[in-house]
PDB file of C-alpha atoms and ligand atoms in Angstrom:
ATOM      1  CA  MET A   1      -8.138  16.486   7.560  1.00 69.00           C
ATOM      2  CA  ALA A   2      -5.147  16.889   8.999  1.00 92.00           C
ATOM      3  CA  PHE A   3      -1.439  17.227   6.690  1.00 96.00           C
ATOM      4  CA  GLU A   4       0.062  15.169   9.486  1.00 97.00           C
ATOM      5  CA  PHE A   5      -2.507  12.798  10.232  1.00 96.00           C
ATOM      6  CA  LEU A   6      -2.538  11.564   6.449  1.00 97.00           C
ATOM      7  CA  THR A   7       0.695  11.830   5.843  1.00 98.00           C
ATOM      8  CA  GLY A   8       1.632   9.452   8.542  1.00 97.00           C
ATOM      9  CA  ARG A   9       3.534  11.939  11.082  1.00 97.00           C
ATOM     10  CA  LEU A  10       1.073  11.850  13.139  1.00 93.00           C
ATOM     11  CA  GLN A  11      -1.026   8.305  14.701  1.00 90.00           C
ATOM     12  CA  ASN A  12      -5.015   9.429  14.880  1.00 85.00           C
ATOM     13  CA  ASN A  13      -7.933   7.525  16.400  1.00 92.00           C
ATOM     14  CA  LEU A  14      -5.026   3.545  15.802  1.00 92.00           C
ATOM     15  CA  LYS A  15      -5.792   0.628  17.437  1.00 91.00           C
ATOM     16  CA  TYR A  16      -3.498  -2.286  17.979  1.00 90.00           C
ATOM     17  CA  PHE A  17      -4.874  -4.825  16.926  1.00 83.00           C
ATOM     18  CA  GLY A  18      -3.895  -8.359  17.944  1.00 72.00           C
ATOM     19  CA  GLY A  19      -2.518 -11.792  17.004  1.00 68.00           C
ATOM     20  CA  GLU A  20       1.038 -12.335  18.349  1.00 66.00           C
ATOM     21  CA  GLN A  21       2.047  -9.382  15.749  1.00 74.00           C
ATOM     22  CA  LYS A  22       0.848  -6.149  17.206  1.00 86.00           C
ATOM     23  CA  PHE A  23      -0.999  -4.307  13.942  1.00 94.00           C
ATOM     24  CA  MET A  24      -2.469  -0.950  14.161  1.00 95.00           C
ATOM     25  CA  LEU A  25      -5.519   0.215  12.349  1.00 96.00           C
ATOM     26  CA  HIS A  26      -7.874   2.649  12.127  1.00 97.00           C
ATOM     27  CA  GLN A  27     -10.031   2.466  14.861  1.00 96.00           C
ATOM     28  CA  ASP A  28     -13.342   2.762  12.201  1.00 97.00           C
ATOM     29  CA  VAL A  29     -12.220  -0.105  10.800  1.00 97.00           C
ATOM     30  CA  VAL A  30     -11.428  -2.942  12.757  1.00 95.00           C
ATOM     31  CA  LYS A  31     -15.184  -4.107  13.148  1.00 96.00           C
ATOM     32  CA  SER A  32     -15.017  -4.501   9.380  1.00 96.00           C
ATOM     33  CA  PHE A  33     -11.891  -6.500   9.168  1.00 96.00           C
ATOM     34  CA  ILE A  34     -13.300  -8.829  11.268  1.00 96.00           C
ATOM     35  CA  THR A  35     -16.235  -9.956   9.502  1.00 96.00           C
ATOM     36  CA  LEU A  36     -14.306 -10.079   6.641  1.00 96.00           C
ATOM     37  CA  GLN A  37     -11.767 -12.077   8.258  1.00 97.00           C
ATOM     38  CA  SER A  38     -14.444 -14.319   9.651  1.00 97.00           C
ATOM     39  CA  LYS A  39     -16.265 -14.227   6.575  1.00 96.00           C
ATOM     40  CA  ALA A  40     -14.096 -15.213   4.551  1.00 97.00           C
ATOM     41  CA  MET A  41     -12.770 -18.500   7.709  1.00 98.00           C
ATOM     42  CA  ARG A  42     -16.654 -20.271   6.562  1.00 97.00           C
ATOM     43  CA  SER A  43     -14.690 -19.761   2.957  1.00 96.00           C
ATOM     44  CA  GLY A  44     -11.744 -22.006   4.779  1.00 98.00           C
ATOM     45  CA  ILE A  45      -9.376 -19.188   4.290  1.00 98.00           C
ATOM     46  CA  ASN A  46      -7.119 -17.471   6.989  1.00 97.00           C
ATOM     47  CA  LEU A  47      -6.662 -13.947   6.429  1.00 97.00           C
ATOM     48  CA  GLN A  48      -3.737 -12.512   7.841  1.00 96.00           C
ATOM     49  CA  ILE A  49      -2.202  -9.448   7.986  1.00 96.00           C
ATOM     50  CA  VAL A  50       0.709  -8.515   6.549  1.00 96.00           C
ATOM     51  CA  SER A  51       0.946  -4.786   6.660  1.00 95.00           C
ATOM     52  CA  ALA A  52      -1.634  -2.339   8.250  1.00 96.00           C
ATOM     53  CA  TYR A  53      -0.829   0.830   9.565  1.00 96.00           C
ATOM     54  CA  ARG A  54       2.804   2.508   8.383  1.00 96.00           C
ATOM     55  CA  SER A  55       4.072   5.649   9.972  1.00 97.00           C
ATOM     56  CA  TYR A  56       5.880   7.785   7.581  1.00 98.00           C
ATOM     57  CA  GLU A  57       9.081   6.985   9.245  1.00 97.00           C
ATOM     58  CA  ALA A  58       8.456   3.621   8.452  1.00 97.00           C
ATOM     59  CA  GLN A  59       7.934   4.369   5.021  1.00 98.00           C
ATOM     60  CA  ALA A  60      10.962   7.122   4.328  1.00 98.00           C
ATOM     61  CA  LYS A  61      13.165   4.202   5.588  1.00 98.00           C
ATOM     62  CA  ILE A  62      11.914   1.572   3.254  1.00 97.00           C
ATOM     63  CA  TRP A  63      12.171   4.630   0.209  1.00 98.00           C
ATOM     64  CA  ASN A  64      15.849   5.403   1.405  1.00 98.00           C
ATOM     65  CA  ASP A  65      16.480   1.665   1.631  1.00 98.00           C
ATOM     66  CA  LYS A  66      15.780   0.852  -1.861  1.00 97.00           C
ATOM     67  CA  VAL A  67      17.420   4.198  -3.361  1.00 97.00           C
ATOM     68  CA  THR A  68      20.943   3.559  -1.494  1.00 96.00           C
ATOM     69  CA  GLY A  69      20.829  -0.151  -2.621  1.00 95.00           C
ATOM     70  CA  LYS A  70      20.244  -1.810   1.205  1.00 96.00           C
ATOM     71  CA  ARG A  71      17.142  -3.369   0.254  1.00 96.00           C
ATOM     72  CA  LYS A  72      16.262  -5.317  -3.208  1.00 95.00           C
ATOM     73  CA  ILE A  73      13.904  -3.796  -6.173  1.00 95.00           C
ATOM     74  CA  PHE A  74      12.890  -5.782  -9.133  1.00 91.00           C
ATOM     75  CA  ASP A  75      10.495  -4.423 -11.696  1.00 89.00           C
ATOM     76  CA  ASP A  76       7.795  -6.003 -13.694  1.00 85.00           C
ATOM     77  CA  GLN A  77       9.299  -9.369 -14.595  1.00 84.00           C
ATOM     78  CA  GLY A  78      10.758  -9.827 -10.788  1.00 82.00           C
ATOM     79  CA  GLN A  79      13.840  -8.801 -12.075  1.00 90.00           C
ATOM     80  CA  LEU A  80      16.401  -7.798  -9.705  1.00 94.00           C
ATOM     81  CA  VAL A  81      17.204  -4.321 -10.512  1.00 94.00           C
ATOM     82  CA  ILE A  82      20.146  -2.092  -9.834  1.00 94.00           C
ATOM     83  CA  PRO A  83      19.906   1.343  -8.996  1.00 94.00           C
ATOM     84  CA  ASP A  84      23.875   2.720 -10.144  1.00 94.00           C
ATOM     85  CA  GLU A  85      22.875   1.767 -13.765  1.00 95.00           C
ATOM     86  CA  LEU A  86      19.793   3.693 -12.997  1.00 96.00           C
ATOM     87  CA  SER A  87      18.913   7.850 -13.695  1.00 97.00           C
ATOM     88  CA  GLU A  88      17.515   9.755 -11.156  1.00 97.00           C
ATOM     89  CA  ASP A  89      13.853   9.595 -12.839  1.00 98.00           C
ATOM     90  CA  GLU A  90      14.230   6.197 -13.365  1.00 97.00           C
ATOM     91  CA  LEU A  91      14.884   4.540 -10.217  1.00 97.00           C
ATOM     92  CA  ILE A  92      11.814   7.176  -9.061  1.00 98.00           C
ATOM     93  CA  ASP A  93       9.359   5.313 -11.418  1.00 97.00           C
ATOM     94  CA  ALA A  94      11.342   1.718 -11.120  1.00 96.00           C
ATOM     95  CA  ILE A  95      10.543   2.558  -6.511  1.00 97.00           C
ATOM     96  CA  CYS A  96       7.538   4.059  -6.894  1.00 97.00           C
ATOM     97  CA  ARG A  97       5.515   1.024  -8.966  1.00 95.00           C
ATOM     98  CA  PHE A  98       6.092  -1.144  -5.798  1.00 92.00           C
ATOM     99  CA  SER A  99       6.428   1.083  -3.390  1.00 95.00           C
ATOM    100  CA  ALA A 100       5.079   4.488  -2.232  1.00 97.00           C
ATOM    101  CA  ILE A 101       6.505   7.531  -1.740  1.00 98.00           C
ATOM    102  CA  PRO A 102       7.402   8.460   2.392  1.00 98.00           C
ATOM    103  CA  GLY A 103       4.328  10.245   3.305  1.00 98.00           C
ATOM    104  CA  ALA A 104       1.869   9.067   0.153  1.00 98.00           C
ATOM    105  CA  SER A 105       0.905   5.677   1.416  1.00 97.00           C
ATOM    106  CA  ARG A 106      -2.295   4.943   1.600  1.00 97.00           C
ATOM    107  CA  HIS A 107      -1.010   2.692   4.922  1.00 97.00           C
ATOM    108  CA  HIS A 108      -0.325   5.338   6.951  1.00 97.00           C
ATOM    109  CA  TRP A 109      -4.403   5.560   7.268  1.00 97.00           C
ATOM    110  CA  GLY A 110      -4.947   2.933   8.942  1.00 97.00           C
ATOM    111  CA  THR A 111      -7.356   2.278   6.809  1.00 97.00           C
ATOM    112  CA  ASP A 112      -5.181  -0.261   4.137  1.00 97.00           C
ATOM    113  CA  LEU A 113      -3.510  -3.650   5.017  1.00 97.00           C
ATOM    114  CA  ASP A 114      -1.486  -6.574   2.581  1.00 97.00           C
ATOM    115  CA  ILE A 115      -3.019  -9.612   3.866  1.00 98.00           C
ATOM    116  CA  TYR A 116      -2.049 -13.530   3.890  1.00 98.00           C
ATOM    117  CA  ASP A 117      -4.194 -17.110   3.936  1.00 98.00           C
ATOM    118  CA  LEU A 118      -2.913 -18.585   7.456  1.00 97.00           C
ATOM    119  CA  ASN A 119      -3.938 -21.487   6.043  1.00 98.00           C
ATOM    120  CA  ILE A 120      -1.770 -22.251   3.504  1.00 98.00           C
ATOM    121  CA  LYS A 121       2.121 -19.924   4.755  1.00 98.00           C
ATOM    122  CA  GLU A 122       3.582 -18.061   7.708  1.00 96.00           C
ATOM    123  CA  ARG A 123       3.903 -14.624   6.923  1.00 95.00           C
ATOM    124  CA  THR A 124       7.112 -14.903   6.960  1.00 95.00           C
ATOM    125  CA  LEU A 125       7.460 -16.806   3.912  1.00 97.00           C
ATOM    126  CA  VAL A 126       4.787 -14.713   2.415  1.00 97.00           C
ATOM    127  CA  LYS A 127       6.160 -12.788  -0.954  1.00 93.00           C
ATOM    128  CA  LEU A 128       3.676 -11.042  -2.085  1.00 92.00           C
ATOM    129  CA  THR A 129       3.771 -10.610  -5.516  1.00 90.00           C
ATOM    130  CA  GLU A 130       0.822 -11.211  -8.069  1.00 91.00           C
ATOM    131  CA  GLN A 131       2.278 -14.455  -9.607  1.00 92.00           C
ATOM    132  CA  GLU A 132       1.118 -15.840  -5.578  1.00 95.00           C
ATOM    133  CA  TYR A 133      -2.180 -14.357  -5.983  1.00 96.00           C
ATOM    134  CA  GLN A 134      -3.110 -16.723  -8.943  1.00 96.00           C
ATOM    135  CA  THR A 135      -1.173 -19.514  -7.127  1.00 97.00           C
ATOM    136  CA  ASP A 136      -0.322 -20.170  -3.283  1.00 98.00           C
ATOM    137  CA  PHE A 137      -3.245 -17.758  -2.962  1.00 98.00           C
ATOM    138  CA  GLU A 138      -5.767 -18.214  -5.381  1.00 98.00           C
ATOM    139  CA  LYS A 139      -8.240 -18.425  -3.446  1.00 98.00           C
ATOM    140  CA  LEU A 140      -7.854 -15.306  -1.095  1.00 98.00           C
ATOM    141  CA  ASN A 141      -7.663 -14.211  -4.345  1.00 98.00           C
ATOM    142  CA  LEU A 142     -10.765 -15.263  -5.754  1.00 97.00           C
ATOM    143  CA  PHE A 143     -12.268 -15.103  -2.056  1.00 97.00           C
ATOM    144  CA  LEU A 144     -11.398 -11.334  -2.148  1.00 97.00           C
ATOM    145  CA  GLN A 145     -12.613 -10.439  -5.799  1.00 94.00           C
ATOM    146  CA  ASP A 146     -16.665 -11.771  -5.796  1.00 94.00           C
ATOM    147  CA  GLU A 147     -15.941  -9.593  -2.273  1.00 94.00           C
ATOM    148  CA  THR A 148     -15.977  -6.548  -3.967  1.00 92.00           C
ATOM    149  CA  SER A 149     -18.217  -7.113  -6.653  1.00 86.00           C
ATOM    150  CA  LYS A 150     -21.047  -8.337  -5.997  1.00 79.00           C
ATOM    151  CA  GLU A 151     -20.907  -8.462  -1.341  1.00 76.00           C
ATOM    152  CA  ASN A 152     -18.938  -5.958   0.322  1.00 87.00           C
ATOM    153  CA  PRO A 153     -19.482  -2.148  -0.924  1.00 89.00           C
ATOM    154  CA  ASN A 154     -16.676  -0.924   1.509  1.00 95.00           C
ATOM    155  CA  LEU A 155     -14.581  -3.731   0.444  1.00 96.00           C
ATOM    156  CA  LEU A 156     -11.749  -1.841  -2.068  1.00 95.00           C
ATOM    157  CA  LEU A 157      -8.936  -3.359  -3.698  1.00 95.00           C
ATOM    158  CA  PRO A 158      -6.654   0.031  -5.370  1.00 94.00           C
ATOM    159  CA  TYR A 159      -4.634  -1.806  -7.352  1.00 94.00           C
ATOM    160  CA  ASP A 160      -6.684  -4.586  -8.438  1.00 92.00           C
ATOM    161  CA  ARG A 161      -5.611  -3.791 -12.298  1.00 91.00           C
ATOM    162  CA  ASP A 162      -3.020  -1.696 -13.700  1.00 90.00           C
ATOM    163  CA  ARG A 163      -3.309   1.886 -14.386  1.00 89.00           C
ATOM    164  CA  GLY A 164      -0.157   2.578 -15.396  1.00 87.00           C
ATOM    165  CA  GLY A 165       1.258   3.659 -12.020  1.00 90.00           C
ATOM    166  CA  ILE A 166       1.178   1.247  -9.273  1.00 92.00           C
ATOM    167  CA  ALA A 167       2.194  -2.284  -9.911  1.00 92.00           C
ATOM    168  CA  VAL A 168      -1.192  -5.132  -9.636  1.00 93.00           C
ATOM    169  CA  GLU A 169      -1.401  -5.456  -6.108  1.00 95.00           C
ATOM    170  CA  PRO A 170      -4.067  -7.885  -5.161  1.00 96.00           C
ATOM    171  CA  TRP A 171      -3.190  -8.588  -1.372  1.00 97.00           C
ATOM    172  CA  HIS A 172      -3.690  -4.649  -1.096  1.00 97.00           C
ATOM    173  CA  VAL A 173      -6.875  -4.002   0.860  1.00 97.00           C
ATOM    174  CA  SER A 174      -9.195  -0.859   1.613  1.00 97.00           C
ATOM    175  CA  PHE A 175     -12.426  -0.100   3.256  1.00 97.00           C
ATOM    176  CA  GLN A 176     -13.804   2.572   1.840  1.00 95.00           C
ATOM    177  CA  GLN A 177     -16.298   3.423   3.741  1.00 96.00           C
ATOM    178  CA  VAL A 178     -13.435   5.115   6.109  1.00 97.00           C
ATOM    179  CA  SER A 179     -10.399   5.519   3.482  1.00 96.00           C
ATOM    180  CA  SER A 180     -12.580   7.710   0.837  1.00 95.00           C
ATOM    181  CA  GLY A 181     -12.908  10.719   2.877  1.00 96.00           C
ATOM    182  CA  PHE A 182      -9.387  10.439   2.906  1.00 96.00           C
ATOM    183  CA  ASN A 183      -8.131   9.890  -0.513  1.00 96.00           C
ATOM    184  CA  ASP A 184     -10.596  13.353  -1.480  1.00 95.00           C
ATOM    185  CA  ALA A 185      -9.088  15.294   1.125  1.00 97.00           C
ATOM    186  CA  TYR A 186      -5.320  13.667  -0.085  1.00 97.00           C
ATOM    187  CA  THR A 187      -5.487  16.413  -2.479  1.00 97.00           C
ATOM    188  CA  ILE A 188      -1.886  17.880  -4.112  1.00 97.00           C
ATOM    189  CA  ASP A 189      -2.154  20.458  -2.322  1.00 97.00           C
ATOM    190  CA  ILE A 190      -1.145  17.750   0.586  1.00 98.00           C
ATOM    191  CA  PHE A 191       1.710  15.946  -1.848  1.00 98.00           C
ATOM    192  CA  LYS A 192       3.619  19.765  -2.342  1.00 98.00           C
ATOM    193  CA  LYS A 193       3.385  20.042   1.543  1.00 98.00           C
ATOM    194  CA  ASN A 194       4.842  16.491   2.393  1.00 98.00           C
ATOM    195  CA  LEU A 195       7.072  17.335   0.086  1.00 98.00           C
ATOM    196  CA  THR A 196       8.685  20.763   1.356  1.00 97.00           C
ATOM    197  CA  GLN A 197       8.442  18.970   4.765  1.00 97.00           C
ATOM    198  CA  SER A 198      10.346  15.757   4.347  1.00 96.00           C
ATOM    199  CA  SER A 199      14.064  15.330   3.434  1.00 95.00           C
ATOM    200  CA  PHE A 200      14.074  11.356   2.131  1.00 97.00           C
ATOM    201  CA  HIS A 201      16.636  10.474  -1.346  1.00 98.00           C
ATOM    202  CA  LEU A 202      15.415  12.149  -4.498  1.00 98.00           C
ATOM    203  CA  LYS A 203      12.979  14.438  -2.757  1.00 97.00           C
ATOM    204  CA  ASP A 204      14.012  17.237  -5.415  1.00 97.00           C
ATOM    205  CA  PHE A 205      13.905  15.080  -8.222  1.00 98.00           C
ATOM    206  CA  ILE A 206      10.555  13.955  -7.368  1.00 98.00           C
ATOM    207  CA  GLU A 207       9.099  18.208  -6.957  1.00 98.00           C
ATOM    208  CA  ASP A 208      10.388  18.329 -11.108  1.00 98.00           C
ATOM    209  CA  ARG A 209       7.845  16.409 -12.006  1.00 97.00           C
ATOM    210  CA  LEU A 210       5.347  16.917  -8.989  1.00 97.00           C
ATOM    211  CA  GLU A 211       1.691  16.945 -11.204  1.00 96.00           C
ATOM    212  CA  GLU A 212       2.677  13.885 -12.891  1.00 95.00           C
ATOM    213  CA  ILE A 213       4.104  11.239  -9.682  1.00 96.00           C
ATOM    214  CA  PHE A 214       0.947  12.754  -7.808  1.00 96.00           C
ATOM    215  CA  ASN A 215      -1.438  11.878 -10.902  1.00 95.00           C
ATOM    216  CA  ARG A 216      -0.007   9.053 -11.716  1.00 94.00           C
ATOM    217  CA  PHE A 217       2.078   7.146  -8.417  1.00 95.00           C
ATOM    218  CA  VAL A 218      -0.463   8.974  -5.271  1.00 96.00           C
ATOM    219  CA  LYS A 219      -3.644   8.966  -7.074  1.00 92.00           C
ATOM    220  CA  ASN A 220      -2.559   6.054  -9.303  1.00 80.00           C
ATOM    221  CA  ASN A 221      -5.530   7.281 -11.871  1.00 67.00           C
ATOM    222  CA  LEU A 222      -3.107   7.809 -15.018  1.00 57.00           C
ATOM    223  CA  ASN A 223      -5.387   5.324 -17.750  1.00 49.00           C
ATOM    224  CA  SER A 224      -8.402   4.949 -15.908  1.00 43.00           C
ATOM    225  CA  GLU A 225     -11.878   5.765 -17.006  1.00 36.00           C
TER     226      GLU A 225
HETATM  227 ZN1   ZN B   1      -0.224  -2.464   0.559  1.00 64.95          ZN
END
């Protein structure tokens, strides 16, 4: 699997997906997504995309803006985090809880999406918090849990519970018939090479903790069985 593709540096096999907002999805998940949308529609849910494919550059901008304070960082309690009050390592941990390291996001593959229910509110009003998914988007939340548990072996919720790395993200879905191969191909060597070829903020501090950060945040499996 090409390093450039896995780390969001190369747009490969991606297709624009409609709506008033154009998103890009891996061509092999488009059909699965439309099927999921139709099924949700029959349950009274208008399942739509908040975010799909994201390039390395887009992720690097999110990351750098959080490090420099241009974009807000929140803690688990929803309290604002002030970058200046944290050490470099604390800041990395705080950002990694909710945002991927550039070149290490599942969104780079086009197989993973953040979704919402347009019947409840418009995209611009969506916050993507756990609380929002327990209240406003409860119906969608339950629908996804139901799908993954029995109906749809292709659908994966990689962040359905807190494994000690990335926070619970019930809105993040993955089509694993395609994504599992990319996930397997994303080894620690890929992560290492990604850092070598990057220049985003705090990169050197991440390199110093390479293995720990890889297991905890990239593979998200610190406490997994
Ligand atoms: Zn996501």
